[in-house]
């Protein structure tokens, strides 16, 4: 089974275990990675943490105990000095080095906490990833990167202090809760950004291959992958991905260059179906690249 097929299968069968999916992403840099051995390491870590947790602790005390053990005793810390190191985005590397990003450390905490019966949810907050912990005594927010626990009413002030600029959380925490798919996509997007900033287009393309599996209906992912194929001179694959981009946006007429408008649905209340709208500035940028792709294909053939 190839890596993408293995990941796609796990995405359907392990949606309740985002750590398993995150470990499979580790094969991007370590193709021979023994994922099950790291799953066992998480099991063992949870057993060790449970022995260090105070018996009967609930509420904020339980949240602070989890932070105290994983952050204080086991030294799982935020990698402040090398924040943009790609290793920070791979859970197996985080387990090995005990350094990571807010999102990967939060994933580790969630994996351990679930094994201890703790109800932890990922929160994609403005500029920072944290965790929501709830039990019969209330709700608390954990910051694995900085090793802190705050009450939900303290969250805006806490984030303001971290970023030294006003941040106000004015909606329900439910708005920030992260599904497994969204969690994995955020990790992948972090990786993609790092690779592109370092001009490692081939590595960024490998990441996009996973992203389109997680969210195949997101048109912009196909556009971005098509652009990477173009940058790597994979012209036929680039054209294919841009076809999918325009198809998902219901603007296939732009791709084909046909005059007729291709769309489904009816305009209501002055709303104009996307296919009837004039090409946007982004459409024009993509079409310019598409023309160059087709020119190159014709030249080669």
Short mmCIF file of C-alpha atoms in Angstrom, two decimals:
data_model
loop_
_atom_site.label_atom_id
_atom_site.label_comp_id
_atom_site.label_asym_id
_atom_site.label_seq_id
_atom_site.Cartn_x
_atom_site.Cartn_y
_atom_site.Cartn_z
CA UNK A 1 0.00 0.00 0.00
CA UNK A 2 1.47 3.39 -0.96
CA UNK A 3 1.65 6.20 1.60
CA UNK A 4 -1.24 8.26 0.24
CA UNK A 5 -3.56 5.24 0.07
CA UNK A 6 -2.60 4.28 3.61
CA UNK A 7 -3.36 7.79 4.82
CA UNK A 8 -6.65 7.95 2.92
CA UNK A 9 -7.76 4.67 4.47
CA UNK A 10 -6.84 5.85 7.96
CA UNK A 11 -8.71 9.11 7.39
CA UNK A 12 -11.90 7.08 7.00
CA UNK A 13 -11.24 4.62 9.84
CA UNK A 14 -9.28 6.59 12.46
CA UNK A 15 -11.12 9.92 12.55
CA UNK A 16 -11.43 9.63 16.34
CA UNK A 17 -7.65 9.27 16.67
CA UNK A 18 -6.05 12.32 15.07
CA UNK A 19 -2.70 11.29 16.54
CA UNK A 20 -2.71 8.20 14.28
CA UNK A 21 -3.21 10.41 11.24
CA UNK A 22 -0.52 12.81 12.42
CA UNK A 23 1.91 9.93 12.84
CA UNK A 24 1.17 8.74 9.30
CA UNK A 25 2.17 12.22 8.09
CA UNK A 26 5.58 11.44 9.56
CA UNK A 27 6.19 9.18 6.58
CA UNK A 28 6.64 12.34 4.54
CA UNK A 29 10.12 12.62 6.05
CA UNK A 30 10.62 9.10 7.41
CA UNK A 31 9.03 6.70 4.87
CA UNK A 32 9.88 3.63 6.95
CA UNK A 33 8.36 5.04 10.14
CA UNK A 34 6.85 2.39 12.42
CA UNK A 35 3.61 4.19 13.28
CA UNK A 36 2.38 1.47 15.65
CA UNK A 37 5.53 1.76 17.77
CA UNK A 38 4.75 5.44 18.36
CA UNK A 39 1.13 4.64 19.15
CA UNK A 40 2.48 2.26 21.81
CA UNK A 41 4.73 5.05 23.07
CA UNK A 42 1.67 7.24 23.55
CA UNK A 43 -0.01 4.39 25.44
CA UNK A 44 3.05 4.07 27.67
CA UNK A 45 3.31 7.83 28.17
CA UNK A 46 -0.34 7.98 29.23
CA UNK A 47 0.29 5.18 31.76
CA UNK A 48 3.28 7.07 33.16
CA UNK A 49 1.37 10.36 33.32
CA UNK A 50 -1.54 8.70 35.10
CA UNK A 51 0.82 7.50 37.84
CA UNK A 52 2.00 11.07 38.38
CA UNK A 53 -1.46 12.65 38.38
CA UNK A 54 -3.09 13.30 41.77
CA UNK A 55 -5.90 10.83 42.46
CA UNK A 56 -9.36 12.35 42.26
CA UNK A 57 -8.30 15.72 40.84
CA UNK A 58 -11.05 17.44 38.86
CA UNK A 59 -11.66 20.76 37.19
CA UNK A 60 -8.80 23.22 36.98
CA UNK A 61 -6.71 21.09 39.31
CA UNK A 62 -6.80 18.19 36.84
CA UNK A 63 -5.94 20.45 33.91
CA UNK A 64 -3.03 21.96 35.82
CA UNK A 65 -1.86 18.50 36.86
CA UNK A 66 -1.71 17.41 33.20
CA UNK A 67 0.32 20.51 32.34
CA UNK A 68 2.58 19.99 35.36
CA UNK A 69 3.40 16.42 34.32
CA UNK A 70 3.80 16.78 30.55
CA UNK A 71 5.32 20.27 30.53
CA UNK A 72 7.08 20.30 33.88
CA UNK A 73 8.08 16.72 34.52
CA UNK A 74 8.46 15.28 31.00
CA UNK A 75 9.65 18.54 29.40
CA UNK A 76 7.36 18.63 26.37
CA UNK A 77 8.03 22.26 25.49
CA UNK A 78 7.36 24.78 22.76
CA UNK A 79 10.27 25.03 20.33
CA UNK A 80 10.77 28.77 20.69
CA UNK A 81 14.31 28.83 19.29
CA UNK A 82 13.52 26.89 16.09
CA UNK A 83 9.82 27.55 15.66
CA UNK A 84 9.87 27.05 11.87
CA UNK A 85 11.80 23.78 11.90
CA UNK A 86 9.64 21.32 9.88
CA UNK A 87 10.27 18.66 12.54
CA UNK A 88 7.97 20.61 14.87
CA UNK A 89 5.01 19.58 12.71
CA UNK A 90 5.65 15.84 12.94
CA UNK A 91 4.24 14.13 16.02
CA UNK A 92 6.86 11.36 16.09
CA UNK A 93 9.64 13.97 16.04
CA UNK A 94 7.87 15.85 18.85
CA UNK A 95 7.78 12.65 20.88
CA UNK A 96 11.49 12.12 20.25
CA UNK A 97 12.75 15.68 20.80
CA UNK A 98 10.02 16.79 23.26
CA UNK A 99 9.78 20.05 21.32
CA UNK A 100 6.98 21.18 19.04
CA UNK A 101 4.47 23.74 17.85
CA UNK A 102 1.28 24.68 19.72
CA UNK A 103 -0.76 22.48 17.38
CA UNK A 104 1.41 19.35 17.65
CA UNK A 105 1.87 19.68 21.40
CA UNK A 106 -1.90 20.09 21.72
CA UNK A 107 -2.35 16.93 19.68
CA UNK A 108 0.00 15.05 22.01
CA UNK A 109 -1.89 16.33 25.07
CA UNK A 110 -5.19 15.28 23.51
CA UNK A 111 -3.89 11.79 22.76
CA UNK A 112 -2.62 11.37 26.32
CA UNK A 113 -5.68 13.00 27.88
CA UNK A 114 -8.12 10.81 25.98
CA UNK A 115 -6.31 7.75 27.29
CA UNK A 116 -6.86 9.15 30.80
CA UNK A 117 -10.55 9.82 30.20
CA UNK A 118 -10.14 13.59 29.87
CA UNK A 119 -12.40 15.54 27.52
CA UNK A 120 -9.99 17.70 25.50
CA UNK A 121 -10.83 19.57 22.29
CA UNK A 122 -8.56 21.49 19.94
CA UNK A 123 -9.16 25.24 19.68
CA UNK A 124 -7.92 27.11 16.63
CA UNK A 125 -7.79 30.51 18.32
CA UNK A 126 -6.54 33.72 16.63
CA UNK A 127 -2.80 33.24 16.15
CA UNK A 128 -2.49 30.39 18.62
CA UNK A 129 -3.64 26.77 19.01
CA UNK A 130 -4.83 25.72 22.48
CA UNK A 131 -7.04 23.11 24.14
CA UNK A 132 -10.41 23.21 25.82
CA UNK A 133 -10.84 20.92 28.83
CA UNK A 134 -14.24 20.41 30.39
CA UNK A 135 -15.67 18.28 33.17
CA UNK A 136 -18.49 18.51 35.66
CA UNK A 137 -16.79 21.46 37.37
CA UNK A 138 -16.47 23.73 34.35
CA UNK A 139 -14.30 24.65 31.38
CA UNK A 140 -10.60 25.55 31.26
CA UNK A 141 -8.15 26.38 28.49
CA UNK A 142 -4.75 24.70 28.29
CA UNK A 143 -1.74 26.16 26.49
CA UNK A 144 0.72 23.27 26.03
CA UNK A 145 3.21 25.51 24.22
CA UNK A 146 3.65 27.81 27.23
CA UNK A 147 2.61 25.34 29.92
CA UNK A 148 -0.33 27.38 31.24
CA UNK A 149 -3.97 26.88 32.22
CA UNK A 150 -6.48 29.75 32.12
CA UNK A 151 -10.18 30.08 32.73
CA UNK A 152 -12.36 30.74 29.70
CA UNK A 153 -13.13 34.21 31.06
CA UNK A 154 -9.38 34.96 31.17
CA UNK A 155 -8.69 33.92 27.59
CA UNK A 156 -8.86 37.32 25.88
CA UNK A 157 -6.50 38.85 28.44
CA UNK A 158 -4.14 35.86 28.21
CA UNK A 159 -3.85 36.07 24.42
CA UNK A 160 -3.43 39.84 24.62
CA UNK A 161 -0.48 39.33 26.96
CA UNK A 162 1.11 36.73 24.68
CA UNK A 163 0.90 38.81 21.52
CA UNK A 164 1.19 42.23 23.13
CA UNK A 165 -1.78 43.51 21.17
CA UNK A 166 -5.51 43.56 21.92
CA UNK A 167 -7.22 40.23 21.21
CA UNK A 168 -10.82 39.70 22.18
CA UNK A 169 -12.57 36.34 22.12
CA UNK A 170 -16.16 37.49 21.87
CA UNK A 171 -17.88 34.37 20.55
CA UNK A 172 -18.52 30.95 21.99
CA UNK A 173 -15.53 28.62 22.20
CA UNK A 174 -17.55 26.24 20.06
CA UNK A 175 -16.73 28.49 17.09
CA UNK A 176 -13.04 27.65 17.51
CA UNK A 177 -13.30 23.90 18.08
CA UNK A 178 -11.31 21.94 15.54
CA UNK A 179 -12.46 18.77 13.82
CA UNK A 180 -9.97 16.02 13.07
CA UNK A 181 -9.86 16.97 9.38
CA UNK A 182 -9.30 20.65 10.18
CA UNK A 183 -6.61 19.72 12.71
CA UNK A 184 -4.69 17.67 10.16
CA UNK A 185 -5.12 20.36 7.51
CA UNK A 186 -3.65 23.00 9.83
CA UNK A 187 -0.61 20.82 10.47
CA UNK A 188 -0.19 20.24 6.75
CA UNK A 189 -0.63 23.93 5.99
CA UNK A 190 2.11 24.78 8.47
CA UNK A 191 4.40 22.35 6.65
CA UNK A 192 3.47 23.71 3.25
CA UNK A 193 4.21 27.28 4.36
CA UNK A 194 7.63 26.30 5.70
CA UNK A 195 8.57 24.40 2.53
CA UNK A 196 7.45 27.22 0.24
CA UNK A 197 9.29 29.83 2.30
CA UNK A 198 12.42 27.71 1.85
CA UNK A 199 11.70 27.26 -1.90
CA UNK A 200 11.35 23.49 -1.47
CA UNK A 201 8.60 23.07 -4.06
CA UNK A 202 8.86 19.29 -4.33
CA UNK A 203 8.34 18.92 -0.57
CA UNK A 204 5.45 21.40 -0.66
CA UNK A 205 3.87 19.33 -3.45
CA UNK A 206 4.06 16.18 -1.33
CA UNK A 207 2.19 18.04 1.41
CA UNK A 208 -0.50 19.22 -1.04
CA UNK A 209 -1.02 15.61 -2.12
CA UNK A 210 -2.20 14.91 1.42
CA UNK A 211 -4.22 18.09 1.71
CA UNK A 212 -6.40 17.31 -1.31
CA UNK A 213 -7.15 13.92 0.23
CA UNK A 214 -8.37 15.55 3.45
CA UNK A 215 -10.48 18.19 1.70
CA UNK A 216 -11.01 17.26 -1.98
CA UNK A 217 -13.81 19.82 -2.37
CA UNK A 218 -11.60 22.82 -1.52
CA UNK A 219 -10.92 24.42 -4.90
CA UNK A 220 -7.95 26.49 -3.74
CA UNK A 221 -5.99 23.39 -2.80
CA UNK A 222 -6.22 22.15 -6.39
CA UNK A 223 -5.19 25.57 -7.65
CA UNK A 224 -2.19 25.61 -5.32
CA UNK A 225 -1.17 22.09 -6.27
CA UNK A 226 -1.53 22.97 -9.94
CA UNK A 227 0.75 25.96 -9.43
CA UNK A 228 3.35 23.75 -7.74
CA UNK A 229 3.18 21.27 -10.60
CA UNK A 230 3.73 24.18 -12.96
CA UNK A 231 6.73 25.38 -10.95
CA UNK A 232 8.15 21.86 -11.15
CA UNK A 233 7.42 21.66 -14.90
CA UNK A 234 4.80 18.90 -14.57
CA UNK A 235 2.64 20.55 -17.23
CA UNK A 236 -0.02 17.87 -17.79
CA UNK A 237 -0.57 17.43 -14.06
CA UNK A 238 -0.71 21.21 -13.62
CA UNK A 239 -3.39 21.50 -16.30
CA UNK A 240 -5.38 18.65 -14.73
CA UNK A 241 -5.35 20.28 -11.29
CA UNK A 242 -6.40 23.66 -12.69
CA UNK A 243 -9.27 21.92 -14.50
CA UNK A 244 -10.41 20.59 -11.11
CA UNK A 245 -10.02 24.08 -9.59
CA UNK A 246 -12.34 25.70 -12.14
CA UNK A 247 -14.75 22.76 -12.00
CA UNK A 248 -15.15 23.02 -8.22
CA UNK A 249 -15.70 26.76 -8.53
CA UNK A 250 -18.35 26.12 -11.17
CA UNK A 251 -16.37 28.19 -13.69
CA UNK A 252 -15.29 25.50 -16.11
CA UNK A 253 -16.07 27.81 -19.03
CA UNK A 254 -12.98 29.82 -18.09
CA UNK A 255 -10.82 26.71 -18.30
CA UNK A 256 -12.27 25.58 -21.63
CA UNK A 257 -12.46 29.09 -23.05
CA UNK A 258 -16.06 28.48 -24.16
CA UNK A 259 -18.40 31.42 -24.43
CA UNK A 260 -21.40 29.74 -22.81
CA UNK A 261 -21.78 29.89 -19.05
CA UNK A 262 -21.65 26.61 -17.18
CA UNK A 263 -23.47 26.72 -13.86
CA UNK A 264 -26.12 25.05 -11.75
CA UNK A 265 -28.78 26.69 -9.66
CA UNK A 266 -30.82 29.88 -10.08
CA UNK A 267 -30.10 33.45 -9.03
CA UNK A 268 -32.21 34.63 -6.09
CA UNK A 269 -32.59 38.15 -4.74
CA UNK A 270 -29.99 39.60 -7.07
CA UNK A 271 -27.42 36.89 -6.25
CA UNK A 272 -25.46 35.95 -9.36
CA UNK A 273 -24.19 32.38 -9.80
CA UNK A 274 -20.41 32.37 -9.71
CA UNK A 275 -20.17 31.10 -13.25
CA UNK A 276 -21.93 34.23 -14.56
CA UNK A 277 -19.57 36.64 -12.83
CA UNK A 278 -16.68 38.31 -14.56
CA UNK A 279 -13.29 36.68 -14.03
CA UNK A 280 -11.78 37.84 -10.78
CA UNK A 281 -8.24 39.10 -10.47
CA UNK A 282 -7.30 35.67 -9.10
CA UNK A 283 -9.03 33.99 -12.07
CA UNK A 284 -6.98 36.14 -14.43
CA UNK A 285 -3.77 35.20 -12.64
CA UNK A 286 -4.58 31.50 -12.90
CA UNK A 287 -5.65 31.83 -16.53
CA UNK A 288 -2.36 33.55 -17.35
CA UNK A 289 -0.47 30.58 -15.88
CA UNK A 290 -2.81 28.15 -17.64
CA UNK A 291 -1.99 29.77 -21.00
CA UNK A 292 1.71 29.32 -20.32
CA UNK A 293 1.11 25.69 -19.36
CA UNK A 294 -0.76 25.01 -22.59
CA UNK A 295 1.87 26.81 -24.66
CA UNK A 296 4.51 24.59 -23.11
CA UNK A 297 2.45 21.42 -23.68
CA UNK A 298 2.02 22.35 -27.36
CA UNK A 299 5.72 23.08 -27.66
CA UNK A 300 6.66 19.69 -26.21
CA UNK A 301 4.18 17.83 -28.41
#
